[in-house]
Amino acid sequence: MKIVLLGPPGAGKGTQAKSISNRYSIPHISTGDIFRKNISEGTPLGIEAKGYIDKGQLVPDEVTINMVKDRLTWEDCKNGYLLDGFPRTVAQAEALEGFLADRNEKLDTALSIEVPSSFILERMTGRRVCPSCGASYHVKFNPPTKAGVCDVCGSDIVQRKDDTEETVSERLEVYERQTQPLIDFYNNKNLLSTVDGTKAINEVFESICSILGSVK
Ligand code: ADP
Ligand code: AMP
């Protein structure tokens, strides 16, 4: 199964992606996670990406597209994958389409997690993430069992630098301008499915599973 997850920042893509990846045994490929790993390792890609990410802007298409194309050729992608945070522009969506067409493959669905912007600020400023394993928590909606400590790997959880109030509003504007057009892009190709992301985390997951059960 090849799935694209769409939705504004803070919609719950990363949260749902972890569960979908476990349930369907497909790798969860988050471009944000790949950039953050490169930043923490100080690679040239990380150094280039950091300036954009800290400002809430998108990393240029060429850099992002090449990075994803490379990742999709890894062995673990042969039975499918779940893309989280990619594509984010029409140029990226077209590049993915070309990549798939060259291999005689197709996307199964673009699943949009719908959350109105009134929910986003609280979700993002309350988000805490594990820098070691990538698990995502929320101080109010999804706290770890022990405050400040990752349930999965025991590392201290942190607030992302781009989850401050100022950066969140820039990221929402960027989403509306550059990423929201992908809803129409995939709808026009009859690939769009939507889920109400305002429900509780487990309810959203149940809705996603019933959609994915009928796309194959
Ligand atoms: P995205 O990957 O789309 O940016 P995340 O999955 O990181 O979003 O979720 C953003 C924040 O909202 C996290 O703190 C997460 O724990 C919380 N969250 C995710 N889904 C829900 C939900 N259905 N209800 C309440 N909070 C949620
Ligand atoms: P995320 O973890 O998905 O919230 O992404 C964090 C940041 O990484 C974004 O605000 C962008 O700066 C950058 N980023 C992630 N994915 C992409 C993408 N597909 N295209 C451009 N920039 C991206």
PDB file of N, CA and C and ligand atoms in Angstrom, residues 7-16 84 123-124 126-129 136-139 141-142 160 171 197-202 204, ligand 1:
ATOM      1  N   GLY A   7      -2.650  17.133   5.358  1.00  0.00           N
ATOM      2  CA  GLY A   7      -3.283  17.814   6.494  1.00  0.00           C
ATOM      3  C   GLY A   7      -2.369  18.917   6.972  1.00  0.00           C
ATOM      4  N   PRO A   8      -2.946  19.934   7.618  1.00  0.00           N
ATOM      5  CA  PRO A   8      -2.121  21.047   8.096  1.00  0.00           C
ATOM      6  C   PRO A   8      -1.133  20.590   9.160  1.00  0.00           C
ATOM      7  N   PRO A   9      -0.111  21.400   9.437  1.00  0.00           N
ATOM      8  CA  PRO A   9       0.784  21.048  10.532  1.00  0.00           C
ATOM      9  C   PRO A   9      -0.047  20.919  11.806  1.00  0.00           C
ATOM     10  N   GLY A  10       0.224  19.893  12.599  1.00  0.00           N
ATOM     11  CA  GLY A  10      -0.528  19.690  13.833  1.00  0.00           C
ATOM     12  C   GLY A  10      -1.812  18.895  13.654  1.00  0.00           C
ATOM     13  N   ALA A  11      -2.104  18.443  12.429  1.00  0.00           N
ATOM     14  CA  ALA A  11      -3.359  17.709  12.196  1.00  0.00           C
ATOM     15  C   ALA A  11      -3.348  16.340  12.868  1.00  0.00           C
ATOM     16  N   GLY A  12      -2.147  15.816  13.101  1.00  0.00           N
ATOM     17  CA  GLY A  12      -2.046  14.467  13.686  1.00  0.00           C
ATOM     18  C   GLY A  12      -1.447  13.459  12.715  1.00  0.00           C
ATOM     19  N   LYS A  13      -0.768  13.943  11.675  1.00  0.00           N
ATOM     20  CA  LYS A  13      -0.202  13.030  10.666  1.00  0.00           C
ATOM     21  C   LYS A  13       0.832  12.088  11.294  1.00  0.00           C
ATOM     22  N   GLY A  14       1.770  12.663  12.027  1.00  0.00           N
ATOM     23  CA  GLY A  14       2.832  11.845  12.623  1.00  0.00           C
ATOM     24  C   GLY A  14       2.269  10.849  13.628  1.00  0.00           C
ATOM     25  N   THR A  15       1.308  11.309  14.422  1.00  0.00           N
ATOM     26  CA  THR A  15       0.681  10.448  15.436  1.00  0.00           C
ATOM     27  C   THR A  15       0.004   9.249  14.766  1.00  0.00           C
ATOM     28  N   GLN A  16      -0.791   9.524  13.742  1.00  0.00           N
ATOM     29  CA  GLN A  16      -1.504   8.439  13.055  1.00  0.00           C
ATOM     30  C   GLN A  16      -0.539   7.580  12.241  1.00  0.00           C
ATOM     31  N   ASP A  84       4.599  11.050   5.058  1.00  0.00           N
ATOM     32  CA  ASP A  84       4.054  12.008   6.032  1.00  0.00           C
ATOM     33  C   ASP A  84       4.815  13.326   5.868  1.00  0.00           C
ATOM     34  N   ARG A 123      -2.637  22.480  19.580  1.00  0.00           N
ATOM     35  CA  ARG A 123      -2.006  21.188  19.292  1.00  0.00           C
ATOM     36  C   ARG A 123      -0.494  21.342  19.136  1.00  0.00           C
ATOM     37  N   MET A 124      -0.087  22.397  18.427  1.00  0.00           N
ATOM     38  CA  MET A 124       1.349  22.497  18.124  1.00  0.00           C
ATOM     39  C   MET A 124       2.176  23.049  19.274  1.00  0.00           C
ATOM     40  N   GLY A 126       1.516  22.616  22.330  1.00  0.00           N
ATOM     41  CA  GLY A 126       1.525  21.590  23.384  1.00  0.00           C
ATOM     42  C   GLY A 126       2.242  20.316  22.965  1.00  0.00           C
ATOM     43  N   ARG A 127       2.722  20.293  21.709  1.00  0.00           N
ATOM     44  CA  ARG A 127       3.398  19.075  21.223  1.00  0.00           C
ATOM     45  C   ARG A 127       4.754  18.914  21.896  1.00  0.00           C
ATOM     46  N   ARG A 128       5.086  17.703  22.263  1.00  0.00           N
ATOM     47  CA  ARG A 128       6.430  17.367  22.734  1.00  0.00           C
ATOM     48  C   ARG A 128       6.865  16.143  21.950  1.00  0.00           C
ATOM     49  N   VAL A 129       8.135  16.101  21.592  1.00  0.00           N
ATOM     50  CA  VAL A 129       8.616  14.986  20.768  1.00  0.00           C
ATOM     51  C   VAL A 129       9.845  14.344  21.402  1.00  0.00           C
ATOM     52  N   SER A 136       5.652  11.198  19.356  1.00  0.00           N
ATOM     53  CA  SER A 136       5.075  12.528  19.542  1.00  0.00           C
ATOM     54  C   SER A 136       4.023  12.480  20.653  1.00  0.00           C
ATOM     55  N   TYR A 137       4.056  13.472  21.514  1.00  0.00           N
ATOM     56  CA  TYR A 137       3.119  13.539  22.646  1.00  0.00           C
ATOM     57  C   TYR A 137       2.457  14.911  22.649  1.00  0.00           C
ATOM     58  N   HIS A 138       1.468  15.053  23.551  1.00  0.00           N
ATOM     59  CA  HIS A 138       0.877  16.367  23.767  1.00  0.00           C
ATOM     60  C   HIS A 138       0.696  16.534  25.268  1.00  0.00           C
ATOM     61  N   VAL A 139       1.068  17.713  25.780  1.00  0.00           N
ATOM     62  CA  VAL A 139       1.015  17.905  27.232  1.00  0.00           C
ATOM     63  C   VAL A 139      -0.391  17.664  27.795  1.00  0.00           C
ATOM     64  N   PHE A 141      -3.384  16.442  25.525  1.00  0.00           N
ATOM     65  CA  PHE A 141      -4.201  15.443  24.823  1.00  0.00           C
ATOM     66  C   PHE A 141      -3.573  14.051  24.763  1.00  0.00           C
ATOM     67  N   ASN A 142      -2.251  13.991  24.925  1.00  0.00           N
ATOM     68  CA  ASN A 142      -1.593  12.682  24.790  1.00  0.00           C
ATOM     69  C   ASN A 142      -0.288  12.688  25.586  1.00  0.00           C
ATOM     70  N   ARG A 160       9.719  21.114  19.995  1.00  0.00           N
ATOM     71  CA  ARG A 160      10.392  21.478  18.755  1.00  0.00           C
ATOM     72  C   ARG A 160      10.565  22.984  18.671  1.00  0.00           C
ATOM     73  N   ARG A 171       3.869  28.814   9.571  1.00  0.00           N
ATOM     74  CA  ARG A 171       3.703  27.483   8.983  1.00  0.00           C
ATOM     75  C   ARG A 171       2.282  27.273   8.473  1.00  0.00           C
ATOM     76  N   GLY A 197     -10.188  14.890  11.716  1.00  0.00           N
ATOM     77  CA  GLY A 197      -9.063  14.826  12.643  1.00  0.00           C
ATOM     78  C   GLY A 197      -9.312  15.515  13.976  1.00  0.00           C
ATOM     79  N   THR A 198     -10.558  15.998  14.198  1.00  0.00           N
ATOM     80  CA  THR A 198     -10.838  16.667  15.481  1.00  0.00           C
ATOM     81  C   THR A 198     -11.223  15.663  16.567  1.00  0.00           C
ATOM     82  N   LYS A 199     -11.490  14.425  16.154  1.00  0.00           N
ATOM     83  CA  LYS A 199     -11.872  13.385  17.137  1.00  0.00           C
ATOM     84  C   LYS A 199     -10.653  12.934  17.941  1.00  0.00           C
ATOM     85  N   ALA A 200     -10.897  12.084  18.938  1.00  0.00           N
ATOM     86  CA  ALA A 200      -9.792  11.560  19.755  1.00  0.00           C
ATOM     87  C   ALA A 200      -8.854  10.720  18.881  1.00  0.00           C
ATOM     88  N   ILE A 201      -7.604  10.608  19.319  1.00  0.00           N
ATOM     89  CA  ILE A 201      -6.579   9.932  18.517  1.00  0.00           C
ATOM     90  C   ILE A 201      -7.020   8.524  18.090  1.00  0.00           C
ATOM     91  N   ASN A 202      -7.586   7.735  19.020  1.00  0.00           N
ATOM     92  CA  ASN A 202      -7.968   6.357  18.654  1.00  0.00           C
ATOM     93  C   ASN A 202      -9.168   6.325  17.704  1.00  0.00           C
ATOM     94  N   VAL A 204      -9.781   8.642  15.408  1.00  0.00           N
ATOM     95  CA  VAL A 204      -9.263   9.011  14.077  1.00  0.00           C
ATOM     96  C   VAL A 204      -8.625   7.769  13.448  1.00  0.00           C
TER      97      VAL A 204
HETATM   98  P1  ADP B   1       1.524  16.544  12.447  1.00  0.00           P
HETATM   99  O1  ADP B   1       2.466  15.376  12.226  1.00  0.00           O
HETATM  100  O2  ADP B   1       0.354  16.525  11.512  1.00  0.00           O
HETATM  101  O3  ADP B   1       2.227  17.872  12.467  1.00  0.00           O
HETATM  102  P2  ADP B   1       1.276  15.444  15.165  1.00  0.00           P
HETATM  103  O4  ADP B   1       0.872  14.020  14.915  1.00  0.00           O
HETATM  104  O5  ADP B   1       2.665  15.683  15.631  1.00  0.00           O
HETATM  105  O6  ADP B   1       0.900  16.370  13.894  1.00  0.00           O
HETATM  106  O7  ADP B   1       0.222  16.041  16.222  1.00  0.00           O
HETATM  107  C1  ADP B   1       0.348  17.391  16.683  1.00  0.00           C
HETATM  108  C2  ADP B   1       0.032  17.425  18.186  1.00  0.00           C
HETATM  109  O8  ADP B   1      -1.351  17.151  18.397  1.00  0.00           O
HETATM  110  C3  ADP B   1       0.814  16.385  18.998  1.00  0.00           C
HETATM  111  O9  ADP B   1       1.144  16.960  20.238  1.00  0.00           O
HETATM  112  C4  ADP B   1      -0.191  15.233  19.152  1.00  0.00           C
HETATM  113  O10 ADP B   1       0.037  14.479  20.342  1.00  0.00           O
HETATM  114  C5  ADP B   1      -1.519  15.970  19.201  1.00  0.00           C
HETATM  115  N1  ADP B   1      -2.617  15.222  18.559  1.00  0.00           N
HETATM  116  C6  ADP B   1      -2.554  14.426  17.456  1.00  0.00           C
HETATM  117  N2  ADP B   1      -3.761  13.928  17.141  1.00  0.00           N
HETATM  118  C7  ADP B   1      -4.625  14.433  18.078  1.00  0.00           C
HETATM  119  C8  ADP B   1      -6.038  14.282  18.296  1.00  0.00           C
HETATM  120  N3  ADP B   1      -6.797  13.530  17.482  1.00  0.00           N
HETATM  121  N4  ADP B   1      -6.577  14.949  19.347  1.00  0.00           N
HETATM  122  C9  ADP B   1      -5.789  15.733  20.172  1.00  0.00           C
HETATM  123  N5  ADP B   1      -4.483  15.896  20.009  1.00  0.00           N
HETATM  124  C10 ADP B   1      -3.893  15.259  18.971  1.00  0.00           C
END
